[in-house]
PDB file of C-alpha atoms in Angstrom:
ATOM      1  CA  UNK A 146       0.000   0.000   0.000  1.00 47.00           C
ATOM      2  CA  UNK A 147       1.334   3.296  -0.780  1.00 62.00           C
ATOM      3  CA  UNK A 148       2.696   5.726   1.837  1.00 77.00           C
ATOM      4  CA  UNK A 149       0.022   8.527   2.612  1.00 89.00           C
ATOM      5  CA  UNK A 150       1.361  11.809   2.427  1.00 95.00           C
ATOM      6  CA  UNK A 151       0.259  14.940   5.060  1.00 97.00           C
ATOM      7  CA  UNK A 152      -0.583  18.087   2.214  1.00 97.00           C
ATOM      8  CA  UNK A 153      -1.109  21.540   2.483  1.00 98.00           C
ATOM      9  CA  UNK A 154      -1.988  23.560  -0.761  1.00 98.00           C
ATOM     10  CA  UNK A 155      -3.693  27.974  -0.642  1.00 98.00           C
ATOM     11  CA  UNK A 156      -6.122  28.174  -2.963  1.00 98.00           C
ATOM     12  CA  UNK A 157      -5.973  32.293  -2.305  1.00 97.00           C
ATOM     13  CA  UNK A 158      -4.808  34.168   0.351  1.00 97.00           C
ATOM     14  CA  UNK A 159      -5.393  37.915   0.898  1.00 93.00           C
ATOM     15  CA  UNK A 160      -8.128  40.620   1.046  1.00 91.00           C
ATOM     16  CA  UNK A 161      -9.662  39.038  -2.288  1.00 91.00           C
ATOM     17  CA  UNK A 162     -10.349  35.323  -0.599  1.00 96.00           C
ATOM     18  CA  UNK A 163      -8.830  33.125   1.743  1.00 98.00           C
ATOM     19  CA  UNK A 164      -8.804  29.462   1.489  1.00 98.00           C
ATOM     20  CA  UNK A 165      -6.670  26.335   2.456  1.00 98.00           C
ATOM     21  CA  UNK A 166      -6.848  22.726   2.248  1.00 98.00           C
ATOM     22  CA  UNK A 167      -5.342  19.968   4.610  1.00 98.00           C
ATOM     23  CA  UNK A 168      -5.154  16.316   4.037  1.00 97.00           C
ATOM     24  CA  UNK A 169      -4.114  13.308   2.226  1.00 96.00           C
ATOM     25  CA  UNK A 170      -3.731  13.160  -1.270  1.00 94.00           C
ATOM     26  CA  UNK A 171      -7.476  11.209  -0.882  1.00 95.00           C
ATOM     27  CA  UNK A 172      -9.317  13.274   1.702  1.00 96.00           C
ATOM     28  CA  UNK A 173      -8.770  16.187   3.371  1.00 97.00           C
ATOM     29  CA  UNK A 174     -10.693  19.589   4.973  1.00 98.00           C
ATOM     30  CA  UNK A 175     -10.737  22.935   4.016  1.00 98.00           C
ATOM     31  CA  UNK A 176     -10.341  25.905   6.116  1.00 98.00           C
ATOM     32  CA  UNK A 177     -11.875  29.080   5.386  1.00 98.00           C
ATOM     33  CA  UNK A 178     -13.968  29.448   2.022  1.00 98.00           C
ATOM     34  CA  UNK A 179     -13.663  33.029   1.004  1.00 97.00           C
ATOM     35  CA  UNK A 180     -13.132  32.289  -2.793  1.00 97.00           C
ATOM     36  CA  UNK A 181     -15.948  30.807  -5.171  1.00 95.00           C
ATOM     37  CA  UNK A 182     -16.936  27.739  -4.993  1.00 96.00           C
ATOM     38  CA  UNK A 183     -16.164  26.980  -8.834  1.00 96.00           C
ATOM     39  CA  UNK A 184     -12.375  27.891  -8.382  1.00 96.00           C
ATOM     40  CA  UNK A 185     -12.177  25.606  -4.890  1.00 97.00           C
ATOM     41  CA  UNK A 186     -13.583  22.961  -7.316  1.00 96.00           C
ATOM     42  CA  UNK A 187     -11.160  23.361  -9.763  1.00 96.00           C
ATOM     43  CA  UNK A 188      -8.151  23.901  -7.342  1.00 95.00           C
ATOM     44  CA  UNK A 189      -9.398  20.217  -6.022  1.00 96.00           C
ATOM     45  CA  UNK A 190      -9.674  18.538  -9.002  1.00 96.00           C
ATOM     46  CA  UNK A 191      -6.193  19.715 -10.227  1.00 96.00           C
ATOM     47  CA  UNK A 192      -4.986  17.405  -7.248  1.00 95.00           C
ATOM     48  CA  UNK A 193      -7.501  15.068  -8.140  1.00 95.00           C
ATOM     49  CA  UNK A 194     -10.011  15.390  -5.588  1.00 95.00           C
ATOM     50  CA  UNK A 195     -13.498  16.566  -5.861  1.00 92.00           C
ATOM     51  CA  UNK A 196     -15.947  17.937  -2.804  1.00 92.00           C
ATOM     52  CA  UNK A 197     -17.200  14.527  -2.227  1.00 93.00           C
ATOM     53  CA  UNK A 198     -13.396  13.706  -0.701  1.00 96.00           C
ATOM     54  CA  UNK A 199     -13.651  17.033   1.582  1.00 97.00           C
ATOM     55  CA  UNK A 200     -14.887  16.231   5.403  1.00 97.00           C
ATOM     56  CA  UNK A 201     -15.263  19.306   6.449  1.00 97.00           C
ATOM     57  CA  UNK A 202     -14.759  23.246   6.603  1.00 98.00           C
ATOM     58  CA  UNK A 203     -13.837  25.209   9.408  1.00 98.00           C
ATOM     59  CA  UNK A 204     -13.948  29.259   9.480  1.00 98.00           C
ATOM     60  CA  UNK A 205     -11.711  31.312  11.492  1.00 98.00           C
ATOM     61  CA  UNK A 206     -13.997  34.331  11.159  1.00 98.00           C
ATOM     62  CA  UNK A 207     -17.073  35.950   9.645  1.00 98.00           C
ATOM     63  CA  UNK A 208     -15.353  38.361   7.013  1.00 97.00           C
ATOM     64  CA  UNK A 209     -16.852  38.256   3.471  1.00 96.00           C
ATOM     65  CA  UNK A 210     -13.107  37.263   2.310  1.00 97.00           C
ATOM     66  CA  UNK A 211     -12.636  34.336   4.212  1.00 98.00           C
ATOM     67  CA  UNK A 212     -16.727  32.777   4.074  1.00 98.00           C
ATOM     68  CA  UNK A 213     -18.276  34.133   0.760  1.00 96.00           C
ATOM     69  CA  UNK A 214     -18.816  30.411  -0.666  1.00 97.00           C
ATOM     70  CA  UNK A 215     -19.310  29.144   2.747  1.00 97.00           C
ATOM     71  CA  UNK A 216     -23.104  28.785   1.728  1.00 97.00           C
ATOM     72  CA  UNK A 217     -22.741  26.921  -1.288  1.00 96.00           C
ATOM     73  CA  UNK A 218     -20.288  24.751   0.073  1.00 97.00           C
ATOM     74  CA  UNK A 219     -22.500  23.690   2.878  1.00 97.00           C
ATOM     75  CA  UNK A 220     -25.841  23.489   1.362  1.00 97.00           C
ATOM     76  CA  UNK A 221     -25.398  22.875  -2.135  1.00 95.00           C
ATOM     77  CA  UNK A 222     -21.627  20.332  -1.865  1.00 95.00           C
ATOM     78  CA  UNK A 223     -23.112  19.380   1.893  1.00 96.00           C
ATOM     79  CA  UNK A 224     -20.062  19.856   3.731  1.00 97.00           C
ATOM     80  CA  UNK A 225     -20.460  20.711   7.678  1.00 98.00           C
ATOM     81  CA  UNK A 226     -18.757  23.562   8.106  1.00 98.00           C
ATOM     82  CA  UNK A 227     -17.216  24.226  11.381  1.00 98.00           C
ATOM     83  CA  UNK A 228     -16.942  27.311  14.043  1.00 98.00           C
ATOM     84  CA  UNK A 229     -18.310  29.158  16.880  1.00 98.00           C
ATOM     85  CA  UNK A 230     -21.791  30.110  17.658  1.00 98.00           C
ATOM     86  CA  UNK A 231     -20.460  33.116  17.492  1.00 98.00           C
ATOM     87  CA  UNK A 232     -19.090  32.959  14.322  1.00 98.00           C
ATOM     88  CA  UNK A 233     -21.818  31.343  12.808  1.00 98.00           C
ATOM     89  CA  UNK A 234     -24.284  34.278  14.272  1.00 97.00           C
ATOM     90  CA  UNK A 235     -21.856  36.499  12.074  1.00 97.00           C
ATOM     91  CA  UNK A 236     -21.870  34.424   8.979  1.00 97.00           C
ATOM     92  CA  UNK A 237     -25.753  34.918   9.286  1.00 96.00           C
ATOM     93  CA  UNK A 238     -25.443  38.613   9.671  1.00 96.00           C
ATOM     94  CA  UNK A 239     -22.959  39.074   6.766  1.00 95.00           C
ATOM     95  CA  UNK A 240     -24.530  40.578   3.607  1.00 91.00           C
ATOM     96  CA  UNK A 241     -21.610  38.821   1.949  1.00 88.00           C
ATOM     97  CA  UNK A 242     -23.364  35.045   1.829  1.00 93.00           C
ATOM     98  CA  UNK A 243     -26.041  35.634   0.025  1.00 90.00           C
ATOM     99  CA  UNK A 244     -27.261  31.629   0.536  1.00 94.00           C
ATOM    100  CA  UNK A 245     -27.069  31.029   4.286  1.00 94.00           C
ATOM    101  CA  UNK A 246     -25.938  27.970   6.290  1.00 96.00           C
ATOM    102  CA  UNK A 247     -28.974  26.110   7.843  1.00 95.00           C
ATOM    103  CA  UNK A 248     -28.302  21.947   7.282  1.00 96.00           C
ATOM    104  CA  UNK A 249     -24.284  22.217   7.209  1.00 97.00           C
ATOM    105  CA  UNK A 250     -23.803  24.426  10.860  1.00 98.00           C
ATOM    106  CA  UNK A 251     -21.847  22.578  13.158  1.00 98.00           C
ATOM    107  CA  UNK A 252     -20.296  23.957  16.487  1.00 98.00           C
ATOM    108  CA  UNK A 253     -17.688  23.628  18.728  1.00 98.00           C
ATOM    109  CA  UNK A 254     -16.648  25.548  21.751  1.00 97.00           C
ATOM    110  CA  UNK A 255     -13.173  28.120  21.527  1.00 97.00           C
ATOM    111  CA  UNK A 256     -10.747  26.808  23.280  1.00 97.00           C
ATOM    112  CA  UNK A 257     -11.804  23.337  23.601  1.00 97.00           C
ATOM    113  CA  UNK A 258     -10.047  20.142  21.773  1.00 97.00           C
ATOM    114  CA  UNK A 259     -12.415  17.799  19.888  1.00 97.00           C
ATOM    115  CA  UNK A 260     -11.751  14.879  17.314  1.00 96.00           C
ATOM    116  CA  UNK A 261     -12.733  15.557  13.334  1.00 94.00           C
ATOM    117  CA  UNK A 262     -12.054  12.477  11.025  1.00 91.00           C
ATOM    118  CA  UNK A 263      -8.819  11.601  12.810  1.00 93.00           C
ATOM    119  CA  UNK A 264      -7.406  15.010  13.640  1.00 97.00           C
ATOM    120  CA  UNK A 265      -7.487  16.848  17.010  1.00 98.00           C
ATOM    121  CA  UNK A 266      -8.927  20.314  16.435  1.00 98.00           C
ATOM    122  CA  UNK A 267      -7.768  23.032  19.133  1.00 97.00           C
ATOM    123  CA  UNK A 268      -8.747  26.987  18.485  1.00 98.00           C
ATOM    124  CA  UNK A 269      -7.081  29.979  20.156  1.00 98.00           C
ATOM    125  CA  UNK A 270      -8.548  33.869  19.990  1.00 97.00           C
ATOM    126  CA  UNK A 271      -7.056  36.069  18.155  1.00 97.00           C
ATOM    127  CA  UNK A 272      -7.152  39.839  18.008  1.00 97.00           C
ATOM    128  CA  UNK A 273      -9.233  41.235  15.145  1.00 97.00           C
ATOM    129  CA  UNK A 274     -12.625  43.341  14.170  1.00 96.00           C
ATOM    130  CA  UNK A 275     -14.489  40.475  13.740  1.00 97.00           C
ATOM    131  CA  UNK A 276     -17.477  38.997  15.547  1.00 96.00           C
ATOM    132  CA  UNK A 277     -14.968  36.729  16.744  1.00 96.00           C
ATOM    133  CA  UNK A 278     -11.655  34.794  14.878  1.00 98.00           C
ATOM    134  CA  UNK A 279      -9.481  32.111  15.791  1.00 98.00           C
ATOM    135  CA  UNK A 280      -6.319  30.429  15.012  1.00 98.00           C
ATOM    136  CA  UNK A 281      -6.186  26.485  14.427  1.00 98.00           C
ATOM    137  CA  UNK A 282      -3.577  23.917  15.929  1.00 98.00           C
ATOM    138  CA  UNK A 283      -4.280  20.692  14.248  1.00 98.00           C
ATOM    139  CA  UNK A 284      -2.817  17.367  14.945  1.00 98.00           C
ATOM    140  CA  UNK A 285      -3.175  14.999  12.388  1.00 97.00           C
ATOM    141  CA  UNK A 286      -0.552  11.951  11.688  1.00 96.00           C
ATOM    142  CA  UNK A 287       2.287  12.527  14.324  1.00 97.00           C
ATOM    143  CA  UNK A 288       2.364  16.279  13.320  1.00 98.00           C
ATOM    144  CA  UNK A 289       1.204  19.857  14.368  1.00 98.00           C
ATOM    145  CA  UNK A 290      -0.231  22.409  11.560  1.00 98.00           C
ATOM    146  CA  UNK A 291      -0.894  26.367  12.770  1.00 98.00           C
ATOM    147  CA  UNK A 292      -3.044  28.385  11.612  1.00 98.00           C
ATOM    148  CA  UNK A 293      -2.900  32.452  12.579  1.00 98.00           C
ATOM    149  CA  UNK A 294      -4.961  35.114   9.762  1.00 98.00           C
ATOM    150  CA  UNK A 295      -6.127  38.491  10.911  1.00 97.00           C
ATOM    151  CA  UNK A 296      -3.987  39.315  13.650  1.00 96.00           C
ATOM    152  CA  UNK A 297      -4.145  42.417  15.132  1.00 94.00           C
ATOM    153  CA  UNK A 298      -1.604  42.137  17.978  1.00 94.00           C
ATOM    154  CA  UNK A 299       0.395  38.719  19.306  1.00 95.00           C
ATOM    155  CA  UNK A 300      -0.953  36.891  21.968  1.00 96.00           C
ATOM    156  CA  UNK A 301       0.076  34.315  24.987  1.00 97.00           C
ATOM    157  CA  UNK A 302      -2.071  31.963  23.290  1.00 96.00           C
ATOM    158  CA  UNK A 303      -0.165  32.995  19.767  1.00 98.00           C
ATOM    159  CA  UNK A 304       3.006  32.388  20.867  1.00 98.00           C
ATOM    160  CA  UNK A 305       2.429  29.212  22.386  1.00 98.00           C
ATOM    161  CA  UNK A 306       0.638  27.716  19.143  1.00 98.00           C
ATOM    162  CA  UNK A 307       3.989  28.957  17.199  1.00 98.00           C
ATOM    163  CA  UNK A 308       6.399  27.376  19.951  1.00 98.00           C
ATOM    164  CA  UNK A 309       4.502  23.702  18.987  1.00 98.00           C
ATOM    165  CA  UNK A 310       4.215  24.002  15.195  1.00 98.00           C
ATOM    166  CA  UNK A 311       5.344  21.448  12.780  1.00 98.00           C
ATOM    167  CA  UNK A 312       4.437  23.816  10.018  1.00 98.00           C
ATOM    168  CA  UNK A 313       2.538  27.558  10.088  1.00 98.00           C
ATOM    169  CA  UNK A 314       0.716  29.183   8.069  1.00 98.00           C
ATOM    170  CA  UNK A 315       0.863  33.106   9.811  1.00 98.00           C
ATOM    171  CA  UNK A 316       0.011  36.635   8.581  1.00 98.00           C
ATOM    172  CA  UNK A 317       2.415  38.894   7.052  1.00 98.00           C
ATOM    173  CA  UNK A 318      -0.090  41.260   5.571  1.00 98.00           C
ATOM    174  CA  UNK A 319       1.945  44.769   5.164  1.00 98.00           C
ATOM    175  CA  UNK A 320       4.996  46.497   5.082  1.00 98.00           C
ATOM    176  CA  UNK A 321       4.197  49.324   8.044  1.00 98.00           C
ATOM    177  CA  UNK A 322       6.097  52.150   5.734  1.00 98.00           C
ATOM    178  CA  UNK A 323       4.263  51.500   2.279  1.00 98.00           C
ATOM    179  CA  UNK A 324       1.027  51.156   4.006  1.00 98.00           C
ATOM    180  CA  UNK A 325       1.432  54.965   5.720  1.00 97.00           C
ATOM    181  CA  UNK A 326       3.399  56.324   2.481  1.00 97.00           C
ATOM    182  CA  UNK A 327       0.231  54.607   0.159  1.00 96.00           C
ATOM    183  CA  UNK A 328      -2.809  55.594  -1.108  1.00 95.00           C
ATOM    184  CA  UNK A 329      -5.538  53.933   1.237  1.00 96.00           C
ATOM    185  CA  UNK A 330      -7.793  56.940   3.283  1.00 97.00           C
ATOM    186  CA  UNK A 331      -6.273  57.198   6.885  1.00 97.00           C
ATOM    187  CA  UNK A 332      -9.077  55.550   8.876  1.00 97.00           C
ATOM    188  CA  UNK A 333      -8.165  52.010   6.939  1.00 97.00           C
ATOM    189  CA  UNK A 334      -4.863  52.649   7.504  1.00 97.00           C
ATOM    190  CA  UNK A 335      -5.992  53.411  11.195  1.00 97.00           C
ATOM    191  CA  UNK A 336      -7.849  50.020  10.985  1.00 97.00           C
ATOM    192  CA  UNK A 337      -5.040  47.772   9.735  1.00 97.00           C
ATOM    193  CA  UNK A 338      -2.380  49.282  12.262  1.00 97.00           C
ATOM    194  CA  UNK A 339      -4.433  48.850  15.360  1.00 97.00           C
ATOM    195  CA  UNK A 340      -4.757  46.277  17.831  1.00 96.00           C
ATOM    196  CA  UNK A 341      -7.588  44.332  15.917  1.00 97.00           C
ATOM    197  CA  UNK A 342      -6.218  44.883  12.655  1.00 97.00           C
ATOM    198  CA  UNK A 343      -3.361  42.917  10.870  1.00 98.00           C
ATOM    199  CA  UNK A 344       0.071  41.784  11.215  1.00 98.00           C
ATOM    200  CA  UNK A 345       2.754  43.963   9.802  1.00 98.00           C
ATOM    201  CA  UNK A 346       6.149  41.734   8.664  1.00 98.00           C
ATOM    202  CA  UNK A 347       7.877  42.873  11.401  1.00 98.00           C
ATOM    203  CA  UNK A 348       5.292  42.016  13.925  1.00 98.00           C
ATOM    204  CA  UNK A 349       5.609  38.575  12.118  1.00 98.00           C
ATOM    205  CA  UNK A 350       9.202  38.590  12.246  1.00 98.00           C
ATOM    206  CA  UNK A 351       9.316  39.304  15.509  1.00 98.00           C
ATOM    207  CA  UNK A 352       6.895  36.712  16.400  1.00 98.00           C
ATOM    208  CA  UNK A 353       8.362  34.195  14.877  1.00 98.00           C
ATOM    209  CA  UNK A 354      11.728  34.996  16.446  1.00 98.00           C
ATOM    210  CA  UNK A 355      10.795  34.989  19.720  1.00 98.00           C
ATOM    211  CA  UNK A 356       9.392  31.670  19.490  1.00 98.00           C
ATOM    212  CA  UNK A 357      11.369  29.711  16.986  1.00 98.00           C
ATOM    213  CA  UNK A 358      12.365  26.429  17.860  1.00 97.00           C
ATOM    214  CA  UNK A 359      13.901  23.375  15.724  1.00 96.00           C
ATOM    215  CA  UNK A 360      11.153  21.095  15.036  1.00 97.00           C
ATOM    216  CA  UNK A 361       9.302  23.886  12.968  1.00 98.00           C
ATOM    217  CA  UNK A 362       9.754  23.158   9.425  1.00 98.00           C
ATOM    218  CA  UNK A 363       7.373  25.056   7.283  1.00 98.00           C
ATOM    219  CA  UNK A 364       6.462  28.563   7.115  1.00 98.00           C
ATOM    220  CA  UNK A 365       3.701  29.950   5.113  1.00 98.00           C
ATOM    221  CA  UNK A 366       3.198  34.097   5.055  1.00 98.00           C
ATOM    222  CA  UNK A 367       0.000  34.649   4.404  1.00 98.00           C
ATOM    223  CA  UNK A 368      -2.867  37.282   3.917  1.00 98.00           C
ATOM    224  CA  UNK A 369       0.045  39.559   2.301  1.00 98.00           C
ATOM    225  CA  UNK A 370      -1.732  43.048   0.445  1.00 97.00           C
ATOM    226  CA  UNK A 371      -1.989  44.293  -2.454  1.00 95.00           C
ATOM    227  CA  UNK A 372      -1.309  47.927  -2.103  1.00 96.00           C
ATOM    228  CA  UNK A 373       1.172  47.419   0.694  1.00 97.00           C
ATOM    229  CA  UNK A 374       3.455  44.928   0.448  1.00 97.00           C
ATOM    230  CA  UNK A 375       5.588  42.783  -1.585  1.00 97.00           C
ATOM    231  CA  UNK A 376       6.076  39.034  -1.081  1.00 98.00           C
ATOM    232  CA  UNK A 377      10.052  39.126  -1.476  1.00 98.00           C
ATOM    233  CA  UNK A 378      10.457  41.814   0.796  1.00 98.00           C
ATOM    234  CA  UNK A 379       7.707  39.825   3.216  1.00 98.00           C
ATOM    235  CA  UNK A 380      10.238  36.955   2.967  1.00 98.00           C
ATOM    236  CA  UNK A 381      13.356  38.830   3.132  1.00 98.00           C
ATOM    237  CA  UNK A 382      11.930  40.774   6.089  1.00 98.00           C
ATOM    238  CA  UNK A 383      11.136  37.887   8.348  1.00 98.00           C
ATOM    239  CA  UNK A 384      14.640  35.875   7.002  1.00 98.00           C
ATOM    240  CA  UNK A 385      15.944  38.517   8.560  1.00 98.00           C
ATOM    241  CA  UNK A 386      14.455  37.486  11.915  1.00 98.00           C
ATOM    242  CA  UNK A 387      14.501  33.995  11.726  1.00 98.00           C
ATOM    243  CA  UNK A 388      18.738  34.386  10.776  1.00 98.00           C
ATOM    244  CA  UNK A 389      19.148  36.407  14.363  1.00 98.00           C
ATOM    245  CA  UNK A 390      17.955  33.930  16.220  1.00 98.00           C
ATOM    246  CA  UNK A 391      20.058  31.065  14.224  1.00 97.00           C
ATOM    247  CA  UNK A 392      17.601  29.562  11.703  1.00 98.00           C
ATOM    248  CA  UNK A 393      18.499  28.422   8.313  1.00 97.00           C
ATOM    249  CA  UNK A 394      16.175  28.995   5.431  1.00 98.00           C
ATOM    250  CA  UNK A 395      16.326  25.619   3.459  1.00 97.00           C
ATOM    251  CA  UNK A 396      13.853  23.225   2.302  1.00 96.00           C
ATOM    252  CA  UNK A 397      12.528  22.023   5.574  1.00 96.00           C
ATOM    253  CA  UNK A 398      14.877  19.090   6.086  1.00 94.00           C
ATOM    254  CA  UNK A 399      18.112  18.450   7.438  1.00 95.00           C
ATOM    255  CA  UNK A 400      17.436  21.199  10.557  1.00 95.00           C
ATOM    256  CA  UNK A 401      16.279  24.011   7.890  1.00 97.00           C
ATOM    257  CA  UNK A 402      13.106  25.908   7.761  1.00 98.00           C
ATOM    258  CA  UNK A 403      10.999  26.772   4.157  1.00 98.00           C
ATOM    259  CA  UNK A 404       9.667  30.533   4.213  1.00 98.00           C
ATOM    260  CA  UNK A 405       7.061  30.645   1.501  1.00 98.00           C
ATOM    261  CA  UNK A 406       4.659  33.543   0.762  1.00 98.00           C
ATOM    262  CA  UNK A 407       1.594  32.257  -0.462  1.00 98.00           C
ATOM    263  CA  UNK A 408      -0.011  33.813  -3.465  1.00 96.00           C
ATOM    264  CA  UNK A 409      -2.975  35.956  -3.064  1.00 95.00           C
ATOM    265  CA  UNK A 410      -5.384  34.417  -6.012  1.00 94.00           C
ATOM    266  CA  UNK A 411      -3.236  31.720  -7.615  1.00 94.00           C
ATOM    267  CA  UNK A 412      -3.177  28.426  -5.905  1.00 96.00           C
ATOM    268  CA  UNK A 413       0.228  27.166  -4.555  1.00 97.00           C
ATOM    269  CA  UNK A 414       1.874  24.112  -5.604  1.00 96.00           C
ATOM    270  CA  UNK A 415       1.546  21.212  -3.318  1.00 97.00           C
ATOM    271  CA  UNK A 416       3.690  21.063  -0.103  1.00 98.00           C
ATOM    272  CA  UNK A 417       4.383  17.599   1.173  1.00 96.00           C
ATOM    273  CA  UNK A 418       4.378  18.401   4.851  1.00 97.00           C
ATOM    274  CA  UNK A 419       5.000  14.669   5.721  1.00 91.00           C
TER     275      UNK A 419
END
């Protein structure tokens, strides 16, 4: 029997849609669902999988870019899709879905582990202007994935998802200078610096050099802008972190780390995390 193989492939990430799948090369989940359901079917079938081999979806918050197929995918494909009451109360509210969830809502509590098709689901709060959002440790054969989007300032509960991760998929959504020298009206700019907004490369940087340790493999900067940054200079930014604290940027084996920014509307190749 062949040797299964632990995948991680963006569909999109940024402003425009966010969405991520997890799994096998035969099943897998999805989280977030912020792009259209046509191009998550044809990012699946490119790797040879259709909805029917997707368990589930989980949300990490009720913004129109990271649930504006959530509807279709849960009523129409049937997938459960997975969050907060919370959440899902904003996913109602949100002008964005235009075909709500009713059949496909499924809840779990923040902050508490529970089992999904063989993985162990934990959540952590993060810091945004959302109803609510939350970050995603998931254990699934022998290793730890990380999720953190939307993150308007670090947190305990941050830094000790980062200090466990296998492989991380975190923010890097804007170079601080070209988002004050660039064109956007100063209350978004107000927005994406505060404390519920979103994580600058340095912040990331930072971040991940506080809590770097060996056994973390794969790095994914995600949710990067448009208008205000660049993904080499995301990458060469945080390098620059990871290098003061002694990591080597490499392929993920043999003790080095891969830094990838992930592409806001083209899907990424596959990464073999395992």
């Amino acid at each position: 029997m062949a040797e299964k193989h632990l995948i991680f492939r963006s569909f999109g990430s940024g402003s425009s849609g966010n969405c991520y799948y997890l799994g096998t090369e035969e099943q897998g989940i999805l989280i977030d669902a912020g792009i259209s359901a046509r191009y998550i079917r044809n990012g699946l079938k490119e790797m040879n999988l259709d909805f029917n081999n997707i368990l589930a979806v989980l949300i990490t918050h009720d913004h129109a870019d990271h649930i504006r197929s959530v509807g279709r995918l849960g009523e129409y494909a049937h997938l459960p899709v997975y969050t907060t009451a919370e959440i899902h109360a904003g996913i109602d509210r949100n002008y964005g879905v235009t075909l709500k969830l009713r059949t496909a809502r499924r809840f779990f509590e923040k902050g508490v582990p529970f089992e999904l098709f063989g993985m162990t689901i934990n959540t952590f709060g993060i810091s945004h202007d959302s109803t609510d959002c939350l970050g995603y440790s998931i254990d699934v054969m022998g290793e730890r994935f990380v999720l953190i989007t939307d993150c308007g300032t670090p947190n305990d509960n941050i830094e000790a998802a980062i200090r466990t991760a296998n492989h991380l998929v975190i923010e890097a959504n804007h170079d601080e200078q070209m988002l004050l020298n660039g064109p956007y009206p100063t209350f978004l700019k107000e927005r994406i610096l505060s404390d519920r907004g979103h994580q600058s490369n340095d912040t990331c940087g930072e971040l991940l050099a506080r809590n770097f340790h060996p056994d973390l493999r794969h790095i994914f900067l995600c949710h990067l802008s448009q208008e205000n940054n660049d993904p080499q200079l995301a990458v060469n930014t945080v390098t620059q972190y990871l290098e003061s604290v002694g990591a080597v940027i490499g392929d993920g084996n043999n003790g080095t780390v891969l830094l990838r920014a992930l592409d806001r509307t083209t899907p990424s190749p596959l990464f073999i995390l395992k």
